[in-house]
Amino acid sequence: MIIDDRKRVAVMASGRGSNFEALCRGDTGTGKVVLLLSDRKDARVLERAAELGVGSAVIDPGSYRTRMGISEEERCARTLEEEGIDLVCLAGFMRMLKGPLLEAYDGRIMNIHPALLPAFPGLEAQRQAFEYGVKYSGCTVHYVDAGMDTGPIILQEVVEVLDEDTVSSLSARILEREHVIYPRAVNLHCAGRLRVDGRKVRLLPQGS
Ligand code: GAR
């Protein structure tokens, strides 16, 4: 009998799913993506899951537009626990979490954001940064708390804004870096190398 003792990772996504795919294909070390949950039944990410042979389900987000409902979050937490999920990765999941899921998976939910937090949280971060006129933007992987993109920062990568950039060219270069740092963050978490100390996430040496 082969025992797979890798950490079971679920991805929650609402749209295109390129980060989901990067997490499936990237080097996530002892973490393995085994489940995709989407709050939109027409999301492209569901097709990607089928193409990649990853089980998926559409979840009912409830009646709010920008967050999950409490009972829906509860149901979602139950599904994740029943599936034995160790880590939840939000990847273009366009709703905030406020209650039961945060409690059930405290310190075990990550998010990727296409800007250098704490600058430009929320929607259309690449456009916000571009229109503000910053010279450098980038992307951030952070643990999730009840705020809007406010949890402790795990990894960030800087992307230079070029004079000839448009929102879409800048977004594309940021996305390339997202696809690199998100698997890396999952790898570090699953290897037990991240220690949260207040707002700081410390990177522990290999083998510690
Ligand atoms: C990514 O750029 C991700 O950083 C962003 O949505 C995009 C999803 O793309 N997330 C947010 O803006 C969250 N505030 P994808 O579906 O191709 O991974």
Short mmCIF file of C-alpha atoms and ligand atoms in Angstrom, two decimals:
data_model
loop_
_atom_site.label_atom_id
_atom_site.label_comp_id
_atom_site.label_asym_id
_atom_site.label_seq_id
_atom_site.Cartn_x
_atom_site.Cartn_y
_atom_site.Cartn_z
CA MET A 1 0.00 0.00 0.00
CA ILE A 2 1.31 3.47 -0.90
CA ILE A 3 0.69 6.07 1.77
CA ASP A 4 0.62 9.66 0.54
CA ASP A 5 1.56 11.78 3.53
CA ARG A 6 1.67 15.07 1.65
CA LYS A 7 -0.35 17.95 3.04
CA ARG A 8 -3.72 18.27 1.37
CA VAL A 9 -4.20 21.70 -0.19
CA ALA A 10 -7.52 23.17 -1.36
CA VAL A 11 -7.73 26.18 -3.66
CA MET A 12 -10.67 28.58 -3.64
CA ALA A 13 -11.03 30.65 -6.81
CA SER A 14 -13.66 32.71 -8.62
CA GLY A 15 -12.29 33.22 -12.11
CA ARG A 16 -9.60 32.40 -14.63
CA GLY A 17 -7.52 30.10 -12.43
CA SER A 18 -3.96 30.73 -13.60
CA ASN A 19 -2.73 30.74 -9.99
CA PHE A 20 -4.66 27.53 -9.34
CA GLU A 21 -2.83 25.96 -12.27
CA ALA A 22 0.51 27.32 -11.04
CA LEU A 23 -0.15 25.72 -7.65
CA CYS A 24 -1.03 22.40 -9.31
CA ARG A 25 2.01 22.40 -11.58
CA GLY A 26 4.56 24.21 -9.40
CA ASP A 27 6.95 22.88 -6.77
CA THR A 28 4.78 22.89 -3.67
CA GLY A 29 7.05 20.39 -1.93
CA THR A 30 5.10 18.33 0.55
CA GLY A 31 1.85 20.11 -0.31
CA LYS A 32 -0.47 18.76 -3.00
CA VAL A 33 -3.53 20.46 -4.48
CA VAL A 34 -6.37 17.97 -4.16
CA LEU A 35 -9.47 20.13 -4.31
CA LEU A 36 -10.82 23.25 -6.00
CA LEU A 37 -13.81 25.16 -4.67
CA SER A 38 -15.39 27.92 -6.72
CA ASP A 39 -18.19 30.30 -5.84
CA ARG A 40 -19.05 30.70 -9.55
CA LYS A 41 -20.41 27.87 -11.59
CA ASP A 42 -19.24 29.49 -14.86
CA ALA A 43 -15.64 30.08 -13.69
CA ARG A 44 -12.89 29.08 -16.13
CA VAL A 45 -10.97 27.62 -13.19
CA LEU A 46 -13.46 24.71 -13.03
CA GLU A 47 -12.43 23.66 -16.55
CA ARG A 48 -8.78 23.87 -15.56
CA ALA A 49 -9.45 21.59 -12.59
CA ALA A 50 -11.08 19.04 -14.87
CA GLU A 51 -8.14 19.28 -17.32
CA LEU A 52 -5.68 18.76 -14.46
CA GLY A 53 -7.66 15.93 -12.87
CA VAL A 54 -8.31 17.81 -9.63
CA GLY A 55 -11.66 17.29 -7.92
CA SER A 56 -13.83 20.39 -7.74
CA ALA A 57 -17.09 21.66 -6.36
CA VAL A 58 -19.16 24.82 -6.71
CA ILE A 59 -20.01 26.34 -3.35
CA ASP A 60 -22.97 28.52 -2.53
CA PRO A 61 -21.51 31.83 -1.30
CA GLY A 62 -24.81 33.13 0.12
CA SER A 63 -26.54 36.38 -0.64
CA TYR A 64 -23.77 38.95 -0.06
CA ARG A 65 -21.87 40.25 -3.05
CA THR A 66 -18.37 40.65 -1.61
CA ARG A 67 -18.19 38.15 1.23
CA MET A 68 -19.37 34.65 2.12
CA GLY A 69 -22.48 34.31 4.24
CA ILE A 70 -21.92 32.90 7.73
CA SER A 71 -23.82 29.65 7.26
CA GLU A 72 -22.24 29.22 3.82
CA GLU A 73 -18.79 29.70 5.35
CA GLU A 74 -19.69 27.09 7.96
CA ARG A 75 -20.70 24.63 5.25
CA CYS A 76 -17.50 25.35 3.35
CA ALA A 77 -15.38 24.74 6.48
CA ARG A 78 -17.18 21.42 6.98
CA THR A 79 -16.51 20.35 3.39
CA LEU A 80 -12.82 21.20 3.74
CA GLU A 81 -12.56 19.30 7.02
CA GLU A 82 -14.38 16.28 5.59
CA GLU A 83 -11.87 16.29 2.72
CA GLY A 84 -9.01 16.32 5.23
CA ILE A 85 -7.68 19.63 3.91
CA ASP A 86 -4.63 21.01 5.74
CA LEU A 87 -4.16 24.32 3.90
CA VAL A 88 -6.53 26.59 1.98
CA CYS A 89 -5.20 28.85 -0.78
CA LEU A 90 -7.33 31.71 -2.02
CA ALA A 91 -6.37 32.37 -5.63
CA GLY A 92 -8.48 35.09 -7.18
CA PHE A 93 -11.29 34.29 -4.74
CA MET A 94 -13.21 37.54 -4.78
CA ARG A 95 -14.96 37.32 -1.43
CA MET A 96 -13.91 38.12 2.08
CA LEU A 97 -14.08 35.55 4.86
CA LYS A 98 -15.37 36.72 8.19
CA GLY A 99 -16.24 33.83 10.47
CA PRO A 100 -16.36 30.05 10.68
CA LEU A 101 -13.82 29.31 7.97
CA LEU A 102 -11.26 31.64 9.53
CA GLU A 103 -11.81 29.98 12.89
CA ALA A 104 -11.60 26.44 11.53
CA TYR A 105 -8.47 27.17 9.49
CA ASP A 106 -6.77 29.82 11.62
CA GLY A 107 -3.23 30.33 10.32
CA ARG A 108 -3.89 27.88 7.50
CA ILE A 109 -5.44 30.13 4.85
CA MET A 110 -3.29 32.04 2.37
CA ASN A 111 -4.08 34.60 -0.30
CA ILE A 112 -2.23 36.05 -3.26
CA HIS A 113 -2.61 39.74 -4.00
CA PRO A 114 -1.33 41.56 -7.11
CA ALA A 115 0.35 44.51 -5.34
CA LEU A 116 2.90 45.17 -2.64
CA LEU A 117 0.70 45.22 0.46
CA PRO A 118 -0.18 47.20 2.47
CA ALA A 119 -0.35 49.43 -0.63
CA PHE A 120 -3.36 48.99 -2.90
CA PRO A 121 -5.52 46.38 -1.14
CA GLY A 122 -8.87 45.36 -2.61
CA LEU A 123 -10.01 45.14 -6.19
CA GLU A 124 -8.00 46.02 -9.32
CA ALA A 125 -4.80 46.46 -7.38
CA GLN A 126 -2.67 46.57 -10.53
CA ARG A 127 -4.79 49.42 -11.91
CA GLN A 128 -4.70 51.26 -8.57
CA ALA A 129 -0.89 51.07 -8.50
CA PHE A 130 -0.53 52.01 -12.18
CA GLU A 131 -2.82 55.02 -11.88
CA TYR A 132 -1.13 56.16 -8.68
CA GLY A 133 2.10 56.33 -10.66
CA VAL A 134 4.29 54.04 -8.56
CA LYS A 135 7.65 53.04 -10.03
CA TYR A 136 7.55 49.60 -8.46
CA SER A 137 4.66 47.30 -7.72
CA GLY A 138 4.57 43.53 -7.35
CA CYS A 139 2.71 40.79 -5.56
CA THR A 140 2.22 39.49 -2.04
CA VAL A 141 1.33 36.15 -0.48
CA HIS A 142 -0.11 36.56 2.99
CA TYR A 143 -2.03 34.66 5.62
CA VAL A 144 -5.68 35.61 5.71
CA ASP A 145 -7.43 37.37 8.56
CA ALA A 146 -10.82 39.07 8.70
CA GLY A 147 -9.51 42.31 7.15
CA MET A 148 -9.18 43.24 3.51
CA ASP A 149 -5.74 41.89 2.48
CA THR A 150 -4.36 42.67 5.94
CA GLY A 151 -2.94 39.36 7.24
CA PRO A 152 0.75 38.69 8.00
CA ILE A 153 2.94 38.81 4.90
CA ILE A 154 4.72 35.63 3.85
CA LEU A 155 6.46 36.54 0.57
CA GLN A 156 6.58 39.53 -1.73
CA GLU A 157 8.15 40.15 -5.08
CA VAL A 158 8.84 43.50 -6.70
CA VAL A 159 7.98 44.27 -10.33
CA GLU A 160 9.23 47.48 -11.93
CA VAL A 161 6.70 49.72 -13.66
CA LEU A 162 8.08 50.72 -17.07
CA ASP A 163 7.33 53.98 -18.89
CA GLU A 164 5.74 52.09 -21.77
CA ASP A 165 3.53 49.94 -19.49
CA THR A 166 -0.24 49.74 -19.68
CA VAL A 167 -2.36 48.25 -16.90
CA SER A 168 -2.50 45.05 -18.86
CA SER A 169 1.24 44.73 -19.57
CA LEU A 170 2.03 45.48 -15.93
CA SER A 171 -0.61 42.99 -14.75
CA ALA A 172 0.87 40.31 -17.00
CA ARG A 173 4.37 40.77 -15.56
CA ILE A 174 3.01 40.75 -12.01
CA LEU A 175 1.04 37.57 -12.76
CA GLU A 176 4.22 35.81 -13.91
CA ARG A 177 5.76 36.52 -10.50
CA GLU A 178 2.56 35.46 -8.68
CA HIS A 179 2.94 32.05 -10.32
CA VAL A 180 6.43 31.78 -8.83
CA ILE A 181 5.89 33.01 -5.27
CA TYR A 182 2.60 31.27 -4.55
CA PRO A 183 3.90 27.70 -4.96
CA ARG A 184 7.01 28.75 -3.02
CA ALA A 185 4.90 30.00 -0.09
CA VAL A 186 2.87 26.79 -0.05
CA ASN A 187 6.08 24.78 -0.13
CA LEU A 188 7.47 26.70 2.87
CA HIS A 189 4.22 26.43 4.85
CA CYS A 190 3.90 22.70 4.21
CA ALA A 191 7.54 22.14 5.18
CA GLY A 192 6.77 23.79 8.54
CA ARG A 193 9.23 26.59 7.79
CA LEU A 194 6.92 29.53 8.49
CA ARG A 195 6.47 30.82 12.03
CA VAL A 196 3.95 33.61 12.61
CA ASP A 197 5.06 35.97 15.31
CA GLY A 198 2.54 38.80 15.61
CA ARG A 199 2.57 40.56 12.27
CA LYS A 200 5.86 38.97 11.25
CA VAL A 201 6.21 35.69 9.41
CA ARG A 202 9.65 34.25 10.14
CA LEU A 203 11.33 31.89 7.72
CA LEU A 204 12.90 29.04 9.66
CA PRO A 205 16.05 27.34 8.33
CA GLN A 206 15.66 24.12 6.39
CA GLY A 207 15.44 21.02 8.60
CA SER A 208 14.42 22.97 11.71
C1 GAR B 1 -4.62 37.32 -9.59
O1 GAR B 1 -3.91 38.39 -10.16
C2 GAR B 1 -4.72 37.49 -8.09
O2 GAR B 1 -3.57 38.05 -7.53
C3 GAR B 1 -5.89 38.43 -8.00
O3 GAR B 1 -6.81 37.93 -8.94
C4 GAR B 1 -6.08 37.36 -10.02
C5 GAR B 1 -6.63 35.98 -10.27
O4 GAR B 1 -6.07 35.45 -11.43
N1 GAR B 1 -6.44 38.44 -6.68
C6 GAR B 1 -6.95 39.54 -6.13
O5 GAR B 1 -7.00 40.61 -6.70
C7 GAR B 1 -7.45 39.36 -4.71
N2 GAR B 1 -7.64 40.62 -4.08
P1 GAR B 1 -6.13 33.90 -11.69
O6 GAR B 1 -7.61 33.50 -11.55
O7 GAR B 1 -5.64 33.73 -13.10
O8 GAR B 1 -5.28 33.22 -10.69
#
